[in-house]
Short mmCIF file of C-alpha atoms in Angstrom, two decimals:
data_model
loop_
_atom_site.label_atom_id
_atom_site.label_comp_id
_atom_site.label_asym_id
_atom_site.label_seq_id
_atom_site.Cartn_x
_atom_site.Cartn_y
_atom_site.Cartn_z
CA MET A 192 14.92 46.05 -13.19
CA ALA A 193 17.68 44.64 -10.99
CA ALA A 194 15.81 41.34 -10.69
CA ARG A 195 15.45 41.02 -14.47
CA SER A 196 19.09 41.83 -15.12
CA MET A 197 20.13 39.23 -12.54
CA LEU A 198 17.97 36.64 -14.30
CA ARG A 199 19.52 37.52 -17.64
CA SER A 200 23.06 37.02 -16.35
CA VAL A 201 22.18 33.64 -14.82
CA TRP A 202 20.62 32.45 -18.09
CA THR A 203 23.67 33.38 -20.16
CA SER A 204 25.97 31.59 -17.70
CA PHE A 205 23.80 28.44 -17.93
CA ALA A 206 23.76 28.57 -21.71
CA GLY A 207 27.56 28.60 -21.84
CA LEU A 208 27.97 25.37 -19.81
CA LYS A 209 28.36 22.04 -21.58
CA LEU A 210 26.48 19.50 -19.48
CA GLY A 211 26.82 15.72 -19.72
CA THR A 212 23.87 13.47 -20.44
CA ASN A 213 23.83 11.98 -16.93
CA VAL A 214 23.43 15.38 -15.31
CA ARG A 215 19.78 16.42 -15.21
CA VAL A 216 19.56 20.16 -15.70
CA GLN A 217 16.93 22.05 -13.81
CA GLN A 218 14.98 23.92 -16.40
CA TRP A 219 14.25 26.82 -14.13
CA ILE A 220 16.25 29.00 -11.80
CA ASN A 221 15.15 29.51 -8.23
CA VAL A 222 14.02 33.09 -7.86
CA PRO A 223 13.17 34.14 -4.31
CA GLN A 224 9.43 34.68 -4.07
CA LEU A 225 8.70 38.36 -3.65
CA PRO A 226 5.29 39.81 -2.75
CA ALA A 227 3.36 41.54 -5.49
CA THR A 228 4.31 45.03 -4.36
CA THR A 229 8.10 44.68 -4.75
CA ILE A 230 8.33 42.43 -7.85
CA GLN A 231 8.82 44.36 -11.04
CA SER A 232 6.67 42.57 -13.55
CA ARG A 233 5.11 44.01 -16.65
CA GLY A 234 1.69 42.68 -15.62
CA ILE A 235 -0.79 40.43 -17.38
CA ARG A 236 -1.58 41.47 -20.92
CA ILE A 237 -4.51 40.53 -23.11
CA VAL A 238 -3.86 40.08 -26.84
CA VAL A 239 -6.04 42.35 -29.00
CA GLU A 240 -6.08 42.14 -32.79
CA LYS A 241 -7.37 45.08 -34.84
CA THR A 242 -7.70 45.16 -38.64
CA GLU A 243 -7.97 48.61 -40.30
CA GLY A 244 -8.00 48.20 -44.07
CA LYS A 245 -4.65 46.71 -45.03
CA THR A 246 -2.93 47.05 -41.61
CA THR A 247 -3.47 44.54 -38.79
CA THR A 248 -2.42 45.64 -35.33
CA ILE A 249 -1.80 42.99 -32.70
CA GLU A 250 -1.08 44.48 -29.33
CA GLY A 251 -1.00 43.32 -25.75
CA GLN A 252 -3.07 45.60 -23.57
CA ILE A 253 -2.13 45.56 -19.91
CA LEU A 254 -4.97 44.30 -17.76
CA ASP A 255 -5.59 46.13 -14.55
CA VAL A 256 -5.62 43.33 -11.97
CA PRO A 257 -6.39 44.65 -8.46
CA GLU A 258 -3.98 43.36 -5.81
CA GLY A 259 -5.45 40.98 -3.27
CA PRO A 260 -4.69 40.60 0.45
CA GLN A 261 -1.14 39.78 1.46
CA PRO A 262 -0.32 36.24 2.69
CA PRO A 263 0.57 35.93 6.40
CA ASN A 264 3.86 34.12 5.65
CA PRO A 265 5.27 35.64 2.46
CA ALA A 266 8.73 34.07 2.86
CA ALA A 267 7.60 30.51 2.11
CA LYS A 268 7.95 28.97 -1.34
CA CYS A 269 4.68 27.01 -1.56
CA PRO A 270 1.36 28.94 -1.69
CA ILE A 271 -0.16 26.67 0.97
CA TYR A 272 2.67 27.45 3.38
CA ARG A 273 2.48 31.13 2.51
CA TRP A 274 -1.12 31.21 3.70
CA ASN A 275 -0.56 28.76 6.63
CA LEU A 276 -3.12 26.26 5.35
CA GLN A 277 -0.88 23.19 5.68
CA HIS A 278 -3.22 20.71 7.39
CA LYS A 279 -6.37 22.74 7.29
CA TYR A 280 -8.01 21.93 3.98
CA ASN A 281 -10.24 19.09 2.87
CA TYR A 282 -12.00 17.82 -0.23
CA THR A 283 -14.97 20.09 0.65
CA ASP A 284 -12.93 23.32 0.36
CA VAL A 285 -13.86 23.79 -3.26
CA LEU A 286 -12.94 27.49 -3.33
CA LEU A 287 -9.33 26.53 -2.55
CA LEU A 288 -9.18 23.53 -4.87
CA SER A 289 -10.70 25.36 -7.83
CA GLN A 290 -7.68 27.70 -7.92
CA PHE A 291 -5.38 24.81 -8.89
CA ILE A 292 -7.47 23.14 -11.61
CA ARG A 293 -8.01 23.72 -15.30
CA SER A 294 -11.46 24.37 -16.75
CA ASP A 295 -11.82 20.71 -17.76
CA GLY A 296 -11.03 19.49 -14.25
CA GLY A 297 -7.37 18.52 -14.55
CA MET A 298 -4.64 19.76 -12.21
CA LEU A 299 -2.27 22.58 -13.19
CA PRO A 300 1.44 21.62 -13.18
CA LYS A 301 3.38 22.41 -10.03
CA ARG A 302 5.99 24.41 -11.93
CA ILE A 303 3.21 26.86 -12.80
CA THR A 304 1.40 27.03 -9.47
CA GLY A 305 4.56 26.89 -7.35
CA LEU A 306 3.26 24.16 -5.04
CA CYS A 307 5.74 21.88 -3.29
CA PRO A 308 5.46 18.21 -4.38
CA GLU A 309 3.76 16.95 -1.18
CA GLU A 310 1.10 19.65 -1.22
CA HIS A 311 0.60 19.20 -4.96
CA ASN A 312 -0.15 15.51 -4.39
CA LYS A 313 -2.49 16.25 -1.50
CA ILE A 314 -4.38 18.83 -3.54
CA ALA A 315 -4.58 16.42 -6.46
CA ILE A 316 -6.08 13.78 -4.17
CA CYS A 317 -8.61 16.28 -2.77
CA VAL A 318 -9.53 17.38 -6.30
CA GLN A 319 -10.11 13.75 -7.30
CA MET A 320 -12.34 13.19 -4.27
CA ALA A 321 -14.23 16.42 -4.98
CA HIS A 322 -14.86 15.35 -8.59
CA ARG A 323 -16.17 11.97 -7.47
CA ALA A 324 -18.39 13.63 -4.85
CA GLY A 325 -19.84 15.86 -7.57
CA LEU A 326 -18.67 19.12 -5.99
CA LEU A 327 -17.15 20.48 -9.24
CA PRO A 328 -20.01 20.14 -11.69
CA ASP A 329 -18.78 22.80 -14.16
CA HIS A 330 -15.22 21.47 -14.56
CA ARG A 331 -16.00 18.75 -17.06
CA PRO A 332 -13.97 17.78 -20.15
CA LYS A 333 -15.14 19.50 -23.31
CA LEU A 334 -17.22 17.30 -25.58
CA PRO A 335 -16.39 17.39 -29.30
CA GLU A 336 -18.53 19.70 -31.41
CA GLY A 337 -21.75 18.30 -32.67
CA HIS A 338 -21.81 15.65 -29.97
CA VAL A 339 -25.32 15.13 -28.66
CA PRO A 340 -25.10 13.89 -25.07
CA LYS A 341 -27.22 10.83 -24.38
CA LYS A 342 -29.56 10.81 -21.39
CA PRO A 343 -27.15 10.78 -18.42
CA LYS A 344 -27.24 7.68 -16.23
CA ALA A 345 -28.25 8.26 -12.62
CA GLN A 346 -24.94 8.44 -10.75
CA LEU A 347 -24.73 7.00 -7.25
CA LYS A 348 -23.95 9.61 -4.63
CA ARG A 349 -20.65 9.17 -2.83
CA TYR A 350 -17.98 11.06 -0.88
CA LEU A 351 -14.37 10.48 0.26
CA THR A 352 -13.78 7.96 -2.53
CA ARG A 353 -10.09 7.09 -2.82
CA TRP A 354 -10.15 4.67 -5.74
CA SER A 355 -11.55 5.16 -9.21
CA ILE A 356 -15.04 3.68 -9.54
CA ASP A 357 -14.34 1.16 -12.32
CA SER A 358 -11.12 -0.13 -10.78
CA VAL A 359 -12.56 -1.41 -7.47
CA LYS A 360 -13.51 -5.03 -6.99
CA PRO A 361 -16.17 -6.22 -4.51
CA ILE A 362 -14.90 -7.71 -1.24
CA TYR A 363 -16.63 -11.09 -1.28
CA LYS A 364 -14.85 -12.38 1.85
CA THR A 365 -14.13 -9.70 4.43
CA GLY A 366 -12.19 -12.06 6.73
CA LEU A 367 -12.05 -12.41 10.50
CA LYS A 368 -11.19 -9.55 12.86
CA TRP A 369 -7.44 -10.16 12.80
CA CYS A 370 -7.26 -10.30 8.99
CA LYS A 371 -10.14 -8.04 8.05
CA LYS A 372 -10.22 -6.48 4.55
CA HIS A 373 -11.35 -2.95 5.33
CA MET A 374 -13.17 -0.69 2.93
CA ALA A 375 -10.97 2.40 2.76
CA VAL A 376 -12.49 5.82 3.32
CA GLY A 377 -10.50 8.95 2.48
CA HIS A 378 -6.76 8.87 1.81
CA PRO A 379 -3.77 8.29 4.13
CA ALA A 380 -1.96 11.33 2.69
CA LEU A 381 -4.59 13.53 4.37
CA LYS A 382 -4.32 11.84 7.78
CA ASP A 383 -2.75 14.88 9.45
CA ASN A 384 -5.62 17.17 8.53
CA VAL A 385 -7.21 18.89 11.49
CA ILE A 386 -10.99 18.54 11.38
CA THR A 387 -12.32 22.01 12.08
CA VAL A 388 -16.03 21.18 11.79
CA LEU A 389 -17.56 21.29 15.27
CA LEU A 390 -19.10 17.95 16.12
CA GLN A 391 -22.79 18.17 16.96
CA GLU A 392 -23.78 17.02 20.41
CA GLU A 393 -25.23 13.54 20.09
CA LYS A 394 -28.98 13.71 20.57
CA PRO A 395 -30.19 11.06 23.04
CA MET B 246 -58.71 19.55 49.84
CA SER B 247 -62.26 19.38 48.45
CA SER B 248 -63.31 16.52 46.23
CA MET B 249 -63.56 18.85 43.14
CA GLU B 250 -59.89 19.87 43.43
CA LYS B 251 -58.87 16.25 43.89
CA THR B 252 -60.57 15.20 40.61
CA TYR B 253 -59.02 18.22 38.77
CA CYS B 254 -55.44 17.23 39.76
CA HIS B 255 -56.20 13.63 38.84
CA ILE B 256 -57.23 14.59 35.24
CA LYS B 257 -54.19 16.84 34.72
CA TYR B 258 -51.71 14.13 35.65
CA ARG B 259 -53.60 11.49 33.69
CA SER B 260 -53.22 13.53 30.47
CA LEU B 261 -49.54 14.09 31.25
CA GLN B 262 -49.14 10.35 31.57
CA TRP B 263 -50.86 9.81 28.23
CA ALA B 264 -48.50 12.35 26.65
CA THR B 265 -45.37 10.62 27.98
CA PHE B 266 -46.46 7.20 26.73
CA ALA B 267 -47.68 8.46 23.34
CA ARG B 268 -46.06 7.11 20.19
CA SER B 269 -44.58 9.87 18.02
CA TRP B 270 -43.70 9.80 14.32
CA PHE B 271 -40.22 10.99 13.31
CA LEU B 272 -39.11 12.01 9.82
CA ILE B 273 -35.52 11.53 8.58
CA ASP B 274 -34.31 12.84 5.21
CA ALA B 275 -31.62 10.46 3.96
CA ARG B 276 -30.47 12.61 1.01
CA MET B 277 -26.63 12.60 0.76
CA GLN B 278 -26.42 10.84 4.14
CA PRO B 279 -24.44 7.68 4.94
CA PRO B 280 -26.96 4.85 5.49
CA GLY B 281 -25.24 3.69 8.69
CA LYS B 282 -25.73 7.02 10.44
CA VAL B 283 -29.38 7.14 9.33
CA ALA B 284 -29.83 3.59 10.63
CA THR B 285 -28.43 4.36 14.10
CA MET B 286 -30.83 7.28 14.46
CA CYS B 287 -33.71 5.04 13.38
CA SER B 288 -32.81 2.14 15.67
CA ILE B 289 -32.49 4.41 18.74
CA ARG B 290 -35.97 5.79 18.18
CA LEU B 291 -37.57 2.49 17.22
CA GLN B 292 -36.42 0.93 20.47
CA GLY B 293 -37.44 3.96 22.50
CA LYS B 294 -33.93 4.54 23.87
CA HIS B 295 -34.31 8.29 23.37
CA LYS B 296 -36.88 8.36 26.20
CA PRO B 297 -35.95 8.50 29.91
CA ILE B 298 -38.81 6.05 30.64
CA TYR B 299 -37.23 3.34 28.45
CA HIS B 300 -37.59 -0.29 29.39
CA ALA B 301 -37.08 -3.21 27.03
CA LEU B 302 -40.46 -4.75 27.89
CA SER B 303 -42.46 -1.51 27.73
CA ASP B 304 -43.01 -1.39 23.95
CA ILE B 305 -42.17 2.29 23.99
CA GLY B 306 -40.70 2.71 20.51
CA ASP B 307 -41.83 5.35 18.05
CA HIS B 308 -42.52 5.30 14.33
CA VAL B 309 -39.75 6.48 12.00
CA VAL B 310 -40.27 7.55 8.38
CA VAL B 311 -37.18 7.71 6.14
CA ILE B 312 -37.45 9.54 2.82
CA ASN B 313 -35.11 9.95 -0.18
CA THR B 314 -33.36 6.62 0.41
CA LYS B 315 -32.64 6.53 -3.32
CA HIS B 316 -30.17 9.40 -2.80
CA ILE B 317 -28.17 7.81 -0.06
CA ALA B 318 -24.38 8.44 -0.13
CA PHE B 319 -21.80 5.86 0.86
CA SER B 320 -18.33 7.05 1.91
CA GLY B 321 -15.29 5.55 0.24
CA ASN B 322 -15.78 2.96 -2.47
CA LYS B 323 -18.43 1.02 -0.58
CA TRP B 324 -20.86 1.08 -3.49
CA GLU B 325 -18.45 -1.27 -5.29
CA GLN B 326 -16.80 -3.01 -2.35
CA LYS B 327 -19.62 -3.70 0.10
CA VAL B 328 -21.25 -7.06 -0.54
CA TYR B 329 -24.66 -8.17 0.72
CA SER B 330 -24.86 -11.94 1.00
CA SER B 331 -27.84 -14.23 1.36
CA HIS B 332 -28.65 -17.91 0.90
CA THR B 333 -31.89 -19.22 -0.48
CA GLY B 334 -31.53 -22.48 1.47
CA TYR B 335 -31.15 -24.58 -1.66
CA PRO B 336 -27.76 -25.94 -2.76
CA GLY B 337 -25.92 -23.47 -4.94
CA GLY B 338 -28.17 -20.74 -3.64
CA PHE B 339 -25.50 -18.50 -2.12
CA LYS B 340 -26.09 -15.05 -3.59
CA GLN B 341 -23.66 -12.16 -3.22
CA VAL B 342 -24.67 -8.76 -4.52
CA THR B 343 -22.71 -5.49 -4.37
CA ALA B 344 -24.34 -2.47 -2.73
CA ALA B 345 -24.69 -0.76 -6.12
CA GLN B 346 -26.53 -3.73 -7.65
CA LEU B 347 -28.80 -4.11 -4.62
CA HIS B 348 -29.62 -0.39 -4.62
CA HIS B 349 -30.48 -0.55 -8.30
CA LYS B 350 -32.81 -3.50 -7.74
CA ASP B 351 -34.43 -2.05 -4.59
CA PRO B 352 -33.55 1.46 -3.32
CA LYS B 353 -35.10 0.76 0.11
CA ALA B 354 -33.12 -2.40 0.86
CA ILE B 355 -29.85 -0.89 2.09
CA VAL B 356 -31.44 1.24 4.80
CA LYS B 357 -33.78 -1.61 5.76
CA LEU B 358 -30.93 -4.08 6.18
CA ALA B 359 -28.85 -1.55 8.08
CA VAL B 360 -31.63 -0.85 10.60
CA TYR B 361 -32.47 -4.55 10.90
CA GLY B 362 -28.86 -5.29 11.84
CA MET B 363 -28.81 -2.55 14.48
CA LEU B 364 -31.96 -3.60 16.35
CA PRO B 365 -31.70 -6.09 19.24
CA ARG B 366 -31.92 -9.71 18.14
CA ASN B 367 -35.20 -10.61 19.83
CA LEU B 368 -38.84 -11.01 18.92
CA HIS B 369 -39.47 -7.26 19.25
CA ARG B 370 -37.29 -6.67 16.21
CA ARG B 371 -40.02 -7.60 13.72
CA THR B 372 -42.56 -5.28 15.35
CA MET B 373 -40.02 -2.46 15.37
CA MET B 374 -39.33 -3.04 11.66
CA GLN B 375 -43.07 -2.78 11.02
CA ARG B 376 -42.95 0.68 12.62
CA LEU B 377 -40.16 1.76 10.24
CA HIS B 378 -41.46 3.29 7.00
CA ILE B 379 -39.00 3.75 4.15
CA PHE B 380 -39.68 5.69 0.96
CA PRO B 381 -37.20 5.96 -1.91
CA GLU B 382 -38.30 9.47 -2.93
CA ASP B 383 -40.00 12.52 -1.45
CA GLU B 384 -43.59 11.31 -1.93
CA LEU B 385 -45.40 10.21 1.19
CA PRO B 386 -48.93 8.85 1.56
CA ASP B 387 -51.29 11.40 3.09
CA ASN B 388 -52.07 9.38 6.21
CA ILE B 389 -48.37 9.08 7.13
CA ARG B 390 -47.75 12.75 6.36
CA ALA B 391 -50.60 13.66 8.71
CA ASN B 392 -49.03 11.65 11.54
CA LEU B 393 -45.54 13.18 11.44
CA THR B 394 -44.57 15.07 14.58
CA GLU B 395 -40.86 15.90 14.30
CA GLU B 396 -38.14 16.05 11.66
CA LEU B 397 -34.71 15.00 12.87
CA PRO B 398 -31.63 17.01 11.80
CA GLN B 399 -29.31 15.32 9.32
CA ALA B 400 -26.26 13.50 10.67
CA ARG B 401 -23.83 14.58 7.97
CA GLU B 402 -23.37 18.16 6.84
CA ILE B 403 -23.76 18.21 3.07
CA PRO B 404 -20.78 20.04 1.45
CA ARG B 405 -21.59 22.86 -0.97
CA LYS B 406 -20.85 22.48 -4.66
CA LEU B 407 -18.82 25.13 -6.45
CA SER B 408 -21.92 26.18 -8.38
CA GLU B 409 -23.75 26.86 -5.08
CA TYR B 410 -21.29 29.53 -3.98
CA THR B 411 -22.25 33.14 -4.83
CA GLN B 412 -19.88 35.21 -6.95
CA GLU B 413 -19.21 37.48 -3.93
CA GLU B 414 -18.03 34.54 -1.85
CA ILE B 415 -15.78 33.35 -4.68
CA ASP B 416 -14.30 36.85 -5.06
CA ALA B 417 -13.85 37.27 -1.30
CA PHE B 418 -11.65 34.15 -1.14
CA PRO B 419 -8.03 35.30 -1.67
CA LYS B 420 -6.02 34.08 -4.65
CA LEU B 421 -3.29 31.81 -3.31
CA TRP B 422 -0.95 32.10 -6.30
CA THR B 423 -0.66 34.42 -9.27
CA PRO B 424 0.71 33.54 -12.71
CA TYR B 425 3.41 36.21 -12.66
CA HIS B 426 4.99 34.64 -9.58
CA TYR B 427 6.01 31.47 -11.36
CA ARG B 428 9.60 30.38 -11.31
CA CYS B 429 11.12 30.75 -14.77
CA MET B 430 13.75 32.78 -16.57
#
């Protein structure tokens, strides 16, 4: 309860201040990240509505969520740094990427997930590449009701696509070696990633 | 050594020699593979460079059969950016086609052009291209299927889709963040 009372006092102090228009107020207060065991939260609740005759009862029943394994570096602010995965993920790590996306494929905001801005951008880039590679087939935008999908066009198979498909123009003149127009593969934001896949020995 | 033993040794080594100089048929599945990597594997085996007895004049190359070329995967945005150019010889006959358009017109062309560009630029190139058999889908004629000796492993490891993971594997992966950890008042 000490944590909640501390939050309450900070909120009241913020509310009392009169801030000028040029000062951008941070909408949230930095709470030190505590592991699940020590934080006093009321837990996730599911809303249940019951109608008995004339009375309707709407209550939030506490869901029993089992606690998962503890991160190796709990003191860090960003989830990637908490689990020491800084340069170790790729567009193929769908199990990791699917934790930061909505059901229609879009990214969750970083104020919800707690990611730092650099990692949020890197994950967004990996999610984009995974969508274009077809690795997230179930995270598609919802079609309006009654919409009959036409026969889907055969999509070309691709991977590590940086740019959106419709925005790219063909390179008609690639140029000489010293002024070559290269066809980009992957993204420069992921250049520090360590490739953990063991390279096969080249067969003669 | 008697004459019978001499003839026996002679036959054994003769059949070994026939086995070393035999022409084998390789199968490569190009599904979800980059065409360049498929083409290097093909060109090495068409020239015969995978054999220790290689010599450029020996005509020691093998046959290579490539299947599923319709499902080839380019990295990056090469489907839109890569341009295949040709000239008919007539004025105004310079044609430039993107990889996507060429693949739509002929699904075998990209692999064929890639292998053609990787073979040595001599008169053997045309014979080696005759020994390359490309098929856009899985179906093979029976006579080619009967000749196949070895399937080569794929160059690129195909990543798994989210739908291909079992529920146990998804549950075993730890949750990196939980909603009741978010920073708010």
